[in-house]
Tab-separated table of C-alpha atoms in Angstrom:
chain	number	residue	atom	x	y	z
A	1	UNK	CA	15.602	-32.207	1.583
A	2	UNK	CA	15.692	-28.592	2.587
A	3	UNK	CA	12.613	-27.760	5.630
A	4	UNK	CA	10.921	-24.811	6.220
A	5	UNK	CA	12.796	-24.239	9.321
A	6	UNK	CA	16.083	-24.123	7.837
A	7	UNK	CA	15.717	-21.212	5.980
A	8	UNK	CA	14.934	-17.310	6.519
A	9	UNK	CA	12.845	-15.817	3.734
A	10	UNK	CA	13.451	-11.862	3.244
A	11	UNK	CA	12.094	-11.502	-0.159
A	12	UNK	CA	9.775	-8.488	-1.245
A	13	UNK	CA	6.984	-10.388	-2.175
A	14	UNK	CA	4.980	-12.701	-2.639
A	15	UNK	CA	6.579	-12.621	1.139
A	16	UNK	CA	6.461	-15.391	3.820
A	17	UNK	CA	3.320	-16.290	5.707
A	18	UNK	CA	3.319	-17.502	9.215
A	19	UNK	CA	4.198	-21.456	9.104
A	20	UNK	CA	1.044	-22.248	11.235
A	21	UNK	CA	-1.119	-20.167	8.604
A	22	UNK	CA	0.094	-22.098	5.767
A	23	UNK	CA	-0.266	-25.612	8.135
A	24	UNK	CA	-3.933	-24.820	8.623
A	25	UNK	CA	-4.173	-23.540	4.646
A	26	UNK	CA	-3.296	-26.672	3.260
A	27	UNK	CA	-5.981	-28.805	5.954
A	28	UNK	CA	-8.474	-26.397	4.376
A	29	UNK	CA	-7.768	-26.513	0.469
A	30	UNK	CA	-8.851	-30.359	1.148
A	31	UNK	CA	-11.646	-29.967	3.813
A	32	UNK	CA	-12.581	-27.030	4.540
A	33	UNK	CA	-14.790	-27.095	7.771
A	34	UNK	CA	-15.253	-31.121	7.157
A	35	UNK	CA	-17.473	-30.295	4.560
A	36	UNK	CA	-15.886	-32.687	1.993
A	37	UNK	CA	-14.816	-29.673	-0.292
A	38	UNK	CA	-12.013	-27.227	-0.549
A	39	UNK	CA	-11.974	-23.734	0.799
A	40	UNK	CA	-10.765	-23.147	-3.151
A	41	UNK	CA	-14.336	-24.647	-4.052
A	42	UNK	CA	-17.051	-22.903	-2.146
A	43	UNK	CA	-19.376	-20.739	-3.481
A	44	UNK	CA	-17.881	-16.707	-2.848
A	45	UNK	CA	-21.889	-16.165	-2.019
A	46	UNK	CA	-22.111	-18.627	0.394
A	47	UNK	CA	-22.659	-18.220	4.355
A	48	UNK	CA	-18.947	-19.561	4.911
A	49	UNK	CA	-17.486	-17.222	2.782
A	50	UNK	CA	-19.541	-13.899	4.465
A	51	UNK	CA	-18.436	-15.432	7.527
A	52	UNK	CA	-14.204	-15.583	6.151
A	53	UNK	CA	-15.484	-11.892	4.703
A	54	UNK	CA	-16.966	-10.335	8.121
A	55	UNK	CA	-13.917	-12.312	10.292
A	56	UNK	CA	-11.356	-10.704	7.841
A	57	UNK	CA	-13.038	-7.175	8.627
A	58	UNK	CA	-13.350	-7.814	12.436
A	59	UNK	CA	-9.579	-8.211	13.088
A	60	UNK	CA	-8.323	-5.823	10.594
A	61	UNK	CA	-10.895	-2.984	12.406
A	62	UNK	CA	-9.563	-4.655	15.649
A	63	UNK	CA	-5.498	-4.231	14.907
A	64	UNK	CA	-6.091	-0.803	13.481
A	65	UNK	CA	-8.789	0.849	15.437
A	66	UNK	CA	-10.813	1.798	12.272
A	67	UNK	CA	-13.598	3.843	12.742
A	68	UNK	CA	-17.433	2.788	12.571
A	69	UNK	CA	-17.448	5.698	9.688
A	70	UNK	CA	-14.835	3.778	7.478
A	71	UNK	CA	-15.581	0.658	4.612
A	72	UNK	CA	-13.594	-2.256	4.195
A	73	UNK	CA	-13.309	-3.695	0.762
A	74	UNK	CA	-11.400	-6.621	-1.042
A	75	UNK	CA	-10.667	-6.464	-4.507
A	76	UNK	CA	-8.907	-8.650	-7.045
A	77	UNK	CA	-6.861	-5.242	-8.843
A	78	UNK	CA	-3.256	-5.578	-6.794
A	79	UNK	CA	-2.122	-2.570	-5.449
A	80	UNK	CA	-1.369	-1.246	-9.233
A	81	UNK	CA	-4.828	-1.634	-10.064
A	82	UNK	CA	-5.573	1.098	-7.181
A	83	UNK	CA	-3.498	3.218	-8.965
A	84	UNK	CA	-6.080	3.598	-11.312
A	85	UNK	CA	-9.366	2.972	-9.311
A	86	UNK	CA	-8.370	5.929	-7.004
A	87	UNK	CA	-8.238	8.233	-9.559
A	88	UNK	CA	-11.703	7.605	-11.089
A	89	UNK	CA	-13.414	6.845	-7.789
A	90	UNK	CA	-11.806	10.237	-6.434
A	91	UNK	CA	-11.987	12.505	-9.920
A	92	UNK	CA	-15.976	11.046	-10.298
A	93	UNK	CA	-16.833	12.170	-6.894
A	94	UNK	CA	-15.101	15.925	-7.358
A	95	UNK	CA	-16.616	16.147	-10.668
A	96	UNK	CA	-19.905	15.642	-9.283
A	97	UNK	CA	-19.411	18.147	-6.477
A	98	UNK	CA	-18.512	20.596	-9.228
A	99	UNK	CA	-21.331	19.704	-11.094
A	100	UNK	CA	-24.045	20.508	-8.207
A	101	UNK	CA	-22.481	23.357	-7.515
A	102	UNK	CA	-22.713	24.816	-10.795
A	103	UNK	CA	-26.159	23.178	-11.513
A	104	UNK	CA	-27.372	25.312	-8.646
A	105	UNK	CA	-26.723	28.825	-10.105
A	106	UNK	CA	-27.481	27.900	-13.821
A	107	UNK	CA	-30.778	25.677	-13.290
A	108	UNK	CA	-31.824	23.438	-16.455
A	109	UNK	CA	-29.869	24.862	-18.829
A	110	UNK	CA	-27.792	21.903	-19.586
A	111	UNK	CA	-25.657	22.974	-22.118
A	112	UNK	CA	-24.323	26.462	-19.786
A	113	UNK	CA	-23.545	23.879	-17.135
A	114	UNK	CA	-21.535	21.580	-19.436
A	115	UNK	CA	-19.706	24.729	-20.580
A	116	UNK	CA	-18.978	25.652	-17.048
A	117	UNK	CA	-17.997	22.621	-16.371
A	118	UNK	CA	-15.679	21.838	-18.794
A	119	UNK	CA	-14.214	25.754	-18.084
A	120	UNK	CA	-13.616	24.109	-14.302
A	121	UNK	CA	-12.425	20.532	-14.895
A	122	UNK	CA	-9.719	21.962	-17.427
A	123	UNK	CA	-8.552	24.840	-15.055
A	124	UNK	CA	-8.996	23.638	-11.689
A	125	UNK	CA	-8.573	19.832	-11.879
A	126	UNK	CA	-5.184	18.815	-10.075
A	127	UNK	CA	-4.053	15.455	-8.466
A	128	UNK	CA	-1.231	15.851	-6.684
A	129	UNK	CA	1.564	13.275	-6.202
A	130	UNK	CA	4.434	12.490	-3.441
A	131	UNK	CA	7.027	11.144	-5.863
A	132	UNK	CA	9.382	9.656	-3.455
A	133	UNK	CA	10.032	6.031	-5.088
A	134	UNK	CA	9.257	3.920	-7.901
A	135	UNK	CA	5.507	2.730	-6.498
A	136	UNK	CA	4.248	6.456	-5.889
A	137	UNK	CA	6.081	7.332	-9.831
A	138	UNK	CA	4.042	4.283	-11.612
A	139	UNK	CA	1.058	5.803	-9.829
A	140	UNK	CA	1.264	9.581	-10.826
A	141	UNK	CA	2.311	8.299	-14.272
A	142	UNK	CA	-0.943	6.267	-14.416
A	143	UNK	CA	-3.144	9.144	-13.486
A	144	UNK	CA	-1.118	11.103	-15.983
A	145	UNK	CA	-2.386	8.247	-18.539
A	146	UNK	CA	-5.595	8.424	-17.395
A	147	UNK	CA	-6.676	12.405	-16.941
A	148	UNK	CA	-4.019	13.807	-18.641
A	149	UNK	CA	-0.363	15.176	-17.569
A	150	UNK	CA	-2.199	18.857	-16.896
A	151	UNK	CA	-3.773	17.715	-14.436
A	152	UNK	CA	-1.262	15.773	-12.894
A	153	UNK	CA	0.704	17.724	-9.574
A	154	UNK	CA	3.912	16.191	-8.923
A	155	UNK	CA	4.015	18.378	-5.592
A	156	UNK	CA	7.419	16.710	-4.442
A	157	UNK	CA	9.863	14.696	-6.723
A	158	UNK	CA	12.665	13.043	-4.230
A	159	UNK	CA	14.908	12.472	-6.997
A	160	UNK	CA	15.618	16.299	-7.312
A	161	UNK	CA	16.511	16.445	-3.816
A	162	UNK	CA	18.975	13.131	-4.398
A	163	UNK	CA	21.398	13.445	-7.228
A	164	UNK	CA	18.468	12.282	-9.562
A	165	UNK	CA	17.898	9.265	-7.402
A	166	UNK	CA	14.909	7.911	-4.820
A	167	UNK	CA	16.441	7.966	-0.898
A	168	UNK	CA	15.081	10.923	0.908
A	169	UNK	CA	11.785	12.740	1.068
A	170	UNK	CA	12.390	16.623	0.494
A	171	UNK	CA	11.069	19.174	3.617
A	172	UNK	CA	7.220	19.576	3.183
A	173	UNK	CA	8.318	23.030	2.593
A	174	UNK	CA	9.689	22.055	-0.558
A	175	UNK	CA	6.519	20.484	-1.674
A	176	UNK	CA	4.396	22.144	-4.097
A	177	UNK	CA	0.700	21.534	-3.223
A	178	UNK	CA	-1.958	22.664	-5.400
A	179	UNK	CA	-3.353	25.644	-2.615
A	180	UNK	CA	-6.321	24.933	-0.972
A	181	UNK	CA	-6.992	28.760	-1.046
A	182	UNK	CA	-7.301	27.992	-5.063
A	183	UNK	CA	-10.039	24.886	-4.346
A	184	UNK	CA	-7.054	22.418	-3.786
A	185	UNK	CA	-6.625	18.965	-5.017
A	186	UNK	CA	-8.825	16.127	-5.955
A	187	UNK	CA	-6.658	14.602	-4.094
A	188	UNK	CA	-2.786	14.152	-2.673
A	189	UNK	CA	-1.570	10.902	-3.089
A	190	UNK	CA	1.633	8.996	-1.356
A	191	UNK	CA	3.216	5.968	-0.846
A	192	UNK	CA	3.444	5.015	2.794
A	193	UNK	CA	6.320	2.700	2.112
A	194	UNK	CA	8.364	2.312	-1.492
A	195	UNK	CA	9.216	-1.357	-1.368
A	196	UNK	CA	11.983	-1.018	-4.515
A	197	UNK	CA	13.804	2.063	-2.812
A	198	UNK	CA	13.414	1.548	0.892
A	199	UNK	CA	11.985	4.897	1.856
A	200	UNK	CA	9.483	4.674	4.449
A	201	UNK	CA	7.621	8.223	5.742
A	202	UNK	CA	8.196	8.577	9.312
A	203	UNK	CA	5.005	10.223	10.259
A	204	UNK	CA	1.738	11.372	8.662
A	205	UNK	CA	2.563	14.414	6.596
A	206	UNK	CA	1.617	17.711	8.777
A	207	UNK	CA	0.846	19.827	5.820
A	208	UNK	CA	-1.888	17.321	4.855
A	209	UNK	CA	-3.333	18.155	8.555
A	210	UNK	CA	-6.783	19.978	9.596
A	211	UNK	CA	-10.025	20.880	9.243
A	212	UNK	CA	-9.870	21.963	5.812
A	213	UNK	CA	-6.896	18.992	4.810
A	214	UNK	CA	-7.533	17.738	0.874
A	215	UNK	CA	-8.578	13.886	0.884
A	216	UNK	CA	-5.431	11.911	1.090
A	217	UNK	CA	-4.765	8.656	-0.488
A	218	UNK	CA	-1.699	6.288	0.419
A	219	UNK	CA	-0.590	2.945	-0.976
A	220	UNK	CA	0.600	0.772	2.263
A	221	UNK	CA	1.178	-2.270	0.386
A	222	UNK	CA	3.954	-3.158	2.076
A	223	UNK	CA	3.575	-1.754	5.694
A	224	UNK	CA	0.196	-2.480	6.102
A	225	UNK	CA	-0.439	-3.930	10.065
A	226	UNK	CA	3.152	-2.990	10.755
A	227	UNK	CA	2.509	0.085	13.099
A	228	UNK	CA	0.125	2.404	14.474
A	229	UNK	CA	-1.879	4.138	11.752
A	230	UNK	CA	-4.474	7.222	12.580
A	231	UNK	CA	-6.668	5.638	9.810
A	232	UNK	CA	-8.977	9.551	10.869
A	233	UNK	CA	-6.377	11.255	8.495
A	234	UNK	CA	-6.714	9.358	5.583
A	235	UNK	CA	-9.695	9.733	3.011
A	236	UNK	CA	-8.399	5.918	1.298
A	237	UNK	CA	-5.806	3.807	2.713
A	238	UNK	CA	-5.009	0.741	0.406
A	239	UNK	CA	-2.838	-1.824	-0.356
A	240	UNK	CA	-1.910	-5.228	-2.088
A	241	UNK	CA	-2.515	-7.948	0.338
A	242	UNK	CA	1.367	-10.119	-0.883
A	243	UNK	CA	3.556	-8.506	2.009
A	244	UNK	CA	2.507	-8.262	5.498
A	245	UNK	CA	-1.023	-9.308	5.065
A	246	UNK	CA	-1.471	-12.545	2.951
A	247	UNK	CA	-0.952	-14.554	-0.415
A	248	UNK	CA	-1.160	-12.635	-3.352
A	249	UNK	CA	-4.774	-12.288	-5.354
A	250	UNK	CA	-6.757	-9.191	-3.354
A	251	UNK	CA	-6.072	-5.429	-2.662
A	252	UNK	CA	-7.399	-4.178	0.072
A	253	UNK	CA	-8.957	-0.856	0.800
A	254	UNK	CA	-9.934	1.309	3.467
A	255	UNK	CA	-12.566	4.387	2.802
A	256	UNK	CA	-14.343	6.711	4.644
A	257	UNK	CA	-18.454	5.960	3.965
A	258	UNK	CA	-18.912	9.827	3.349
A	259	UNK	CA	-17.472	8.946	0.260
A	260	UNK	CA	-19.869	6.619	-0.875
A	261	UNK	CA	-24.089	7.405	-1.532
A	262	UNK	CA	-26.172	8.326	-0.316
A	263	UNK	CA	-23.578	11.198	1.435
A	264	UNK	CA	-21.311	11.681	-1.621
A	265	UNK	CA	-22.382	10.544	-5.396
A	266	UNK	CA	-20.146	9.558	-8.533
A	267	UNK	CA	-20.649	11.320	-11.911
A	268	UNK	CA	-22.425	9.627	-14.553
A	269	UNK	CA	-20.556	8.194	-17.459
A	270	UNK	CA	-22.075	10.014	-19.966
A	271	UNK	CA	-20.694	13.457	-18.171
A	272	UNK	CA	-17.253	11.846	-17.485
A	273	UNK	CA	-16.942	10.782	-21.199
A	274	UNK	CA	-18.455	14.566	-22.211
A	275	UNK	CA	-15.490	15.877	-20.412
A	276	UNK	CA	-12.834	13.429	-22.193
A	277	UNK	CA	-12.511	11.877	-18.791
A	278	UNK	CA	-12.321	8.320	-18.087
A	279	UNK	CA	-14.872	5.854	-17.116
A	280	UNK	CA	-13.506	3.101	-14.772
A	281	UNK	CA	-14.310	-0.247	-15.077
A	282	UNK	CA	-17.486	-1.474	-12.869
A	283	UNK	CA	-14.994	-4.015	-10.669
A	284	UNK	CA	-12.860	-0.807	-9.369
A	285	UNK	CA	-15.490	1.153	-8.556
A	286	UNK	CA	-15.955	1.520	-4.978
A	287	UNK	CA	-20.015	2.304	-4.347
A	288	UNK	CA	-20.541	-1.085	-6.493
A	289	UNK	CA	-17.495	-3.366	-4.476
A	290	UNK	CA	-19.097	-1.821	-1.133
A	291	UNK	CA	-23.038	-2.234	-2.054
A	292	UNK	CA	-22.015	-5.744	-2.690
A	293	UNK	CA	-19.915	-6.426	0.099
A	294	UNK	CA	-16.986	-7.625	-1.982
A	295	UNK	CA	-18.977	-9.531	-3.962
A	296	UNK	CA	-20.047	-7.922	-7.327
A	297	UNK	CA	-17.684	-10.607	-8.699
A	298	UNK	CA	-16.117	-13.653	-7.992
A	299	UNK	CA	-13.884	-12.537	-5.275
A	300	UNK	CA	-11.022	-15.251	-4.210
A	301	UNK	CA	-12.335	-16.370	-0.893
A	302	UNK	CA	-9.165	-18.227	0.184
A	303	UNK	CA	-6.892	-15.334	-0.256
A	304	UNK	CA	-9.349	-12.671	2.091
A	305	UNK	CA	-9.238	-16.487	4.095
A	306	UNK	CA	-5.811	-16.567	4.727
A	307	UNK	CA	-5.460	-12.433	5.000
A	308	UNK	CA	-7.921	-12.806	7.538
A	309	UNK	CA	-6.179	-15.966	9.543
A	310	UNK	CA	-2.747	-13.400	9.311
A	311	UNK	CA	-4.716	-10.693	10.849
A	312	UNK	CA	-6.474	-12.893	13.773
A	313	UNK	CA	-3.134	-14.202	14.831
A	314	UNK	CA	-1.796	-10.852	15.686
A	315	UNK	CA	-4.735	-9.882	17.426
A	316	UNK	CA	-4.441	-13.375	19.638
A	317	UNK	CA	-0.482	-12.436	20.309
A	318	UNK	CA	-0.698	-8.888	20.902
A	319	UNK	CA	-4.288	-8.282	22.625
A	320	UNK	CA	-4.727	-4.974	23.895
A	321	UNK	CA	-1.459	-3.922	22.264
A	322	UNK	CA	-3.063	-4.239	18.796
A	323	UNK	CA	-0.845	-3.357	16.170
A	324	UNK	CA	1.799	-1.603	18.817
A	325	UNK	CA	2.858	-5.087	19.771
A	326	UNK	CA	3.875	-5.895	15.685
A	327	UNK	CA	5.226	-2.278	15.541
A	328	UNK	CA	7.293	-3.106	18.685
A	329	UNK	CA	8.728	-6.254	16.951
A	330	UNK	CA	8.995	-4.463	13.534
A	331	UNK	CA	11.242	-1.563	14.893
A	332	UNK	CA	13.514	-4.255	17.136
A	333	UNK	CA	14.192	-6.343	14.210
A	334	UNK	CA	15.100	-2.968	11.930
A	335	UNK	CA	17.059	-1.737	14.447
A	336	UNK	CA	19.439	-4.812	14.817
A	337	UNK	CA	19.765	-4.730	11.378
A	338	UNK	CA	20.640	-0.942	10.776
A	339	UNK	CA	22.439	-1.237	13.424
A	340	UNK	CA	24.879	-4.056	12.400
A	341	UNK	CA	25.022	-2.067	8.400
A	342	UNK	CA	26.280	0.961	9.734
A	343	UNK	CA	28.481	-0.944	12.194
A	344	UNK	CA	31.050	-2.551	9.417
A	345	UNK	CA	30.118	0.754	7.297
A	346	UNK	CA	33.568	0.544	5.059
A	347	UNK	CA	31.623	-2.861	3.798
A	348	UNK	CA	28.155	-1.644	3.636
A	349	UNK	CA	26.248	1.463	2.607
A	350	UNK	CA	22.568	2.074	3.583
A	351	UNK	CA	20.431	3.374	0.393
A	352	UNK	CA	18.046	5.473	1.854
A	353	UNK	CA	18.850	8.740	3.925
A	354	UNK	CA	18.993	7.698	7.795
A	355	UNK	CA	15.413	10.194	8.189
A	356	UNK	CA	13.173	7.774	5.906
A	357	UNK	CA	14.702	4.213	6.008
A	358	UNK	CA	11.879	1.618	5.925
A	359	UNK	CA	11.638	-0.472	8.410
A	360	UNK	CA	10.026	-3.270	6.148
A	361	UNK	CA	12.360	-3.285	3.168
A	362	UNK	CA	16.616	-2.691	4.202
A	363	UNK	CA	18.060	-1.648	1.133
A	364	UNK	CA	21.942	-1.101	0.943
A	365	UNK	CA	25.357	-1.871	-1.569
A	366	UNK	CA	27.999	-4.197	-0.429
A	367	UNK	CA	31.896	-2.996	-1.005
A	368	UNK	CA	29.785	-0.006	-3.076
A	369	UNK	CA	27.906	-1.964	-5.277
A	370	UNK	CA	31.224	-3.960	-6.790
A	371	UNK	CA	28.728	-6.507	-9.069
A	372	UNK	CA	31.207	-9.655	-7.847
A	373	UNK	CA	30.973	-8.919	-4.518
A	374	UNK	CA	27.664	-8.710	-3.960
A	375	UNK	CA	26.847	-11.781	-5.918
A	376	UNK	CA	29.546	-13.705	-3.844
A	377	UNK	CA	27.532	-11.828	-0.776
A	378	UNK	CA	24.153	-13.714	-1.990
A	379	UNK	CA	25.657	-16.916	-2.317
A	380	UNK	CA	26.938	-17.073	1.009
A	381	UNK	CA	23.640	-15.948	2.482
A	382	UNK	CA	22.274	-18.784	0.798
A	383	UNK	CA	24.533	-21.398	1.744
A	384	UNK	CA	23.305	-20.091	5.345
A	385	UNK	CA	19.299	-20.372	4.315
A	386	UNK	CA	19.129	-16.792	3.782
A	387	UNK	CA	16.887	-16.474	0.836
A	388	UNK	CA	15.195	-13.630	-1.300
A	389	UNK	CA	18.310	-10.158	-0.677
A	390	UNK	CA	18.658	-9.712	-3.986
A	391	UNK	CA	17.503	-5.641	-4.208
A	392	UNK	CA	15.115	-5.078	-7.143
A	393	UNK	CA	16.248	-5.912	-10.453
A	394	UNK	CA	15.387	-1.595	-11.075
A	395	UNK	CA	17.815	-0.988	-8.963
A	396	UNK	CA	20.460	-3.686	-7.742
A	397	UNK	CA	22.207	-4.238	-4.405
A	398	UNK	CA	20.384	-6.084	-1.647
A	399	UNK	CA	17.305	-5.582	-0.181
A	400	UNK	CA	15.838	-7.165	3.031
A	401	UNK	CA	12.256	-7.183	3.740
A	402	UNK	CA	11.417	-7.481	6.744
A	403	UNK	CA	7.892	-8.371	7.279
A	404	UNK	CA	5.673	-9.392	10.203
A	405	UNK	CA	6.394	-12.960	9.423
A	406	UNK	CA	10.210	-12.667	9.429
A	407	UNK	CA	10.874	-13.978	13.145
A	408	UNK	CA	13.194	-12.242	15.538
A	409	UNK	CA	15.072	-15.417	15.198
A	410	UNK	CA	15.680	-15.176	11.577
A	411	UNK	CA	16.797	-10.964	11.548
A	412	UNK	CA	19.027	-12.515	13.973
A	413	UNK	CA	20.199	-15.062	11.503
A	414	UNK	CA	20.816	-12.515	8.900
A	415	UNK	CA	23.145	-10.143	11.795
A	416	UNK	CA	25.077	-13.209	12.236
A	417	UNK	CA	25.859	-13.229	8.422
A	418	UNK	CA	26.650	-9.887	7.954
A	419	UNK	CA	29.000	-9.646	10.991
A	420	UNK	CA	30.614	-12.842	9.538
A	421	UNK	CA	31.151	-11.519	6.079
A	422	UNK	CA	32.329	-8.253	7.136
A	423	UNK	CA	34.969	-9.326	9.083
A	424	UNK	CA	36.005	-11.670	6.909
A	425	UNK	CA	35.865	-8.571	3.851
């Protein structure tokens, strides 16, 4: 019989939880609270589960110092579903800021401001996209399926600054944002962290800075609670809750309140369908998740449970720290890692360009991708209980996540096995 303890889990996710999570999980699937039932069978409207909601809140404001201004929500989409709920939440809300604007210079005359209207939604309409892996290309391709390709920005494509491939994030001076001279975008929308490619952004983007800075969206699905975020600079933050945060079954999202009513309004459905735009389903759209506190629907109360158990035990370990002490741990762990790769580098050969390697997901080719040899490489990390390296089946090669519940002890593991092989290469 093979323990917990004897193996290291790197996979990309569903990832590994923290062993004393999962210990206190399975206590409450049978008795939750000793109430004779299951945390799986209480009511999602009940005073325990607004208590797992507002606890889950509490530490995740704690870790990341989110402001009083900002909303927490938990949906059931997966980050892929907020692929599409930012772009009708977002769209809605510019729509109807064009719409005011133009119903204040043409009065009642309802047909002269749909004309308008549809004049400025065709020529001034632009979402633009930070193409730098797989994650942030399903997502422009989604709006693209949802608005339309014209109105679709794909301000910076990393493959044409690769050989055609994902691995390094062109200068921002390369990108092509829509000007904000010309009424800018809806919105510009990244990926924090591509999990498939292993490109991780360094630092907030400084040509998304200032006063007069388009909203900004960015999928952290799989650096969420990993570092330091300025969660200020970001108009939505969201991301799937299956790496660094929890089991999978909720997204969560992060949103400034001036983007819900009463300060900002969504446009009706009739006017979105008038301008052959699209009308999101009622369970992605934001004002309803947040007037309900997570609750229109039948929200999976274990899942925010154990997100929220995830979240409390880093802000036990790392107190005033917050989220530093996790980003402390995070970077050591990379760095040993890296380190060791580029160490036996006539065996092994980092993926990403050395500016934007992620720190959660270590993507490189052993003997340069020979097929044999890196399936021989696999089997011996197995034999050594290290599971889940196999890189994306997109893309090949190996791939280590390295997520807050990877232990020091187990990148450790993993150096030991890739000193061993490569001497023995």
């Amino acid at each position: 019989m093979v323990n917990r303890s004897d193996v290291h889990y790197f996979g990309a996710g569903p990832a590994p939880l923290p062993t004393p999570v999962l210990e206190r999980a399975a206590q409450a699937l049978l008795n939750y609270k000793d109430k004779g039932l299951g945390l799986c069978e209480i009511s999602h409207r009940s005073p325990d589960a607004n208590e797992i909601l507002a606890d889950a809140k509490q530490a995740l404001t704690a870790l990341l110092d989110i402001p009083d201004d900002y909303e927490i929500l938990f949906l059931q989409s997966g980050g892929s579903g907020e692929f599409s709920a930012t772009v009708y939440n977002l769209v809605s809300i510019w729509v109807e800021k064009k719409r005011a604007k133009i119903a204040q210079e043409v009065g009642d005359d309802k047909d002269e401001l749909l004309k308008r209207l549809k004049m400025v939604v065709d020529e001034e309409l632009k979402l633009d996209y930070l193409v730098t892996g797989s994650w942030s290309l399903k997502a422009s391709q989604e709006a693209a399926r949802l608005v339309g390709a014209q109105h679709v920005n794909v301000a910076a494509d990393a493959r044409k600054a690769n050989d055609g491939k994902f691995g390094k994030i062109a200068p921002e001076s390369d990108w092509s944002l829509t000007p904000r001279a010309s009424g800018g975008p809806a919105f510009v929308y990244f990926c924090d962290n591509e999990t498939v490619d292993g490109v991780e952004f360094p630092a907030f983007p400084a040509s998304l800075e200032g006063d007069d800075a388009p909203l900004v969206c960015a999928d952290m699905s799989s650096n969420f609670i990993s570092r330091k975020v300025d969660v200020r600079k970001y108009a939505v933050i969201f991301g799937g809750a299956q790496k660094n945060i929890g089991n999978t079954g909720i997204a969560i999202v992060i949103l400034r309140k001036s983007l819900l009513p009463p300060v900002s309004n969504s446009c009706s459905p009739d006017l979105l369908r008038a301008l052959n735009l699209p009308v999101g389903p009622i369970v992605l759209d934001y004002p309803t998740i947040a007037k309900n506190n997570s609750l229109y629907n039948t929200l999976p109360i274990f899942d925010v449970w154990i997100a929220g158990q995830v979240m409390s035990g880093l802000v036990s370990a790392y107190g005033a720290k917050k989220i530093g002490g996790q980003e402390a741990i995070s970077n050591e762990k990379a760095k040993m890692i890296y380190d060791t790769l580029e160490k036996y580098s006539d065996v092994y050969r980092v993926v990403p360009d050395k500016t934007v390697r992620s720190r959660m997901n270590i993507c490189f080719r052993v003997h340069g991708g020979d097929a044999e040899k890196e399936k021989a490489f696999l089997s011996g990390a197995e034999k050594k209980g290290l599971l889940g390296l196999k890189g994306h089946r997109s893309v090949g090669g190996i791939r280590a996540s390295n997520y807050n519940a990877v232990s020091i002890e187990g990148a450790k593991a993993l150096v030991a096995y890739l000193e061993d092989y490569a001497k023995a290469a």
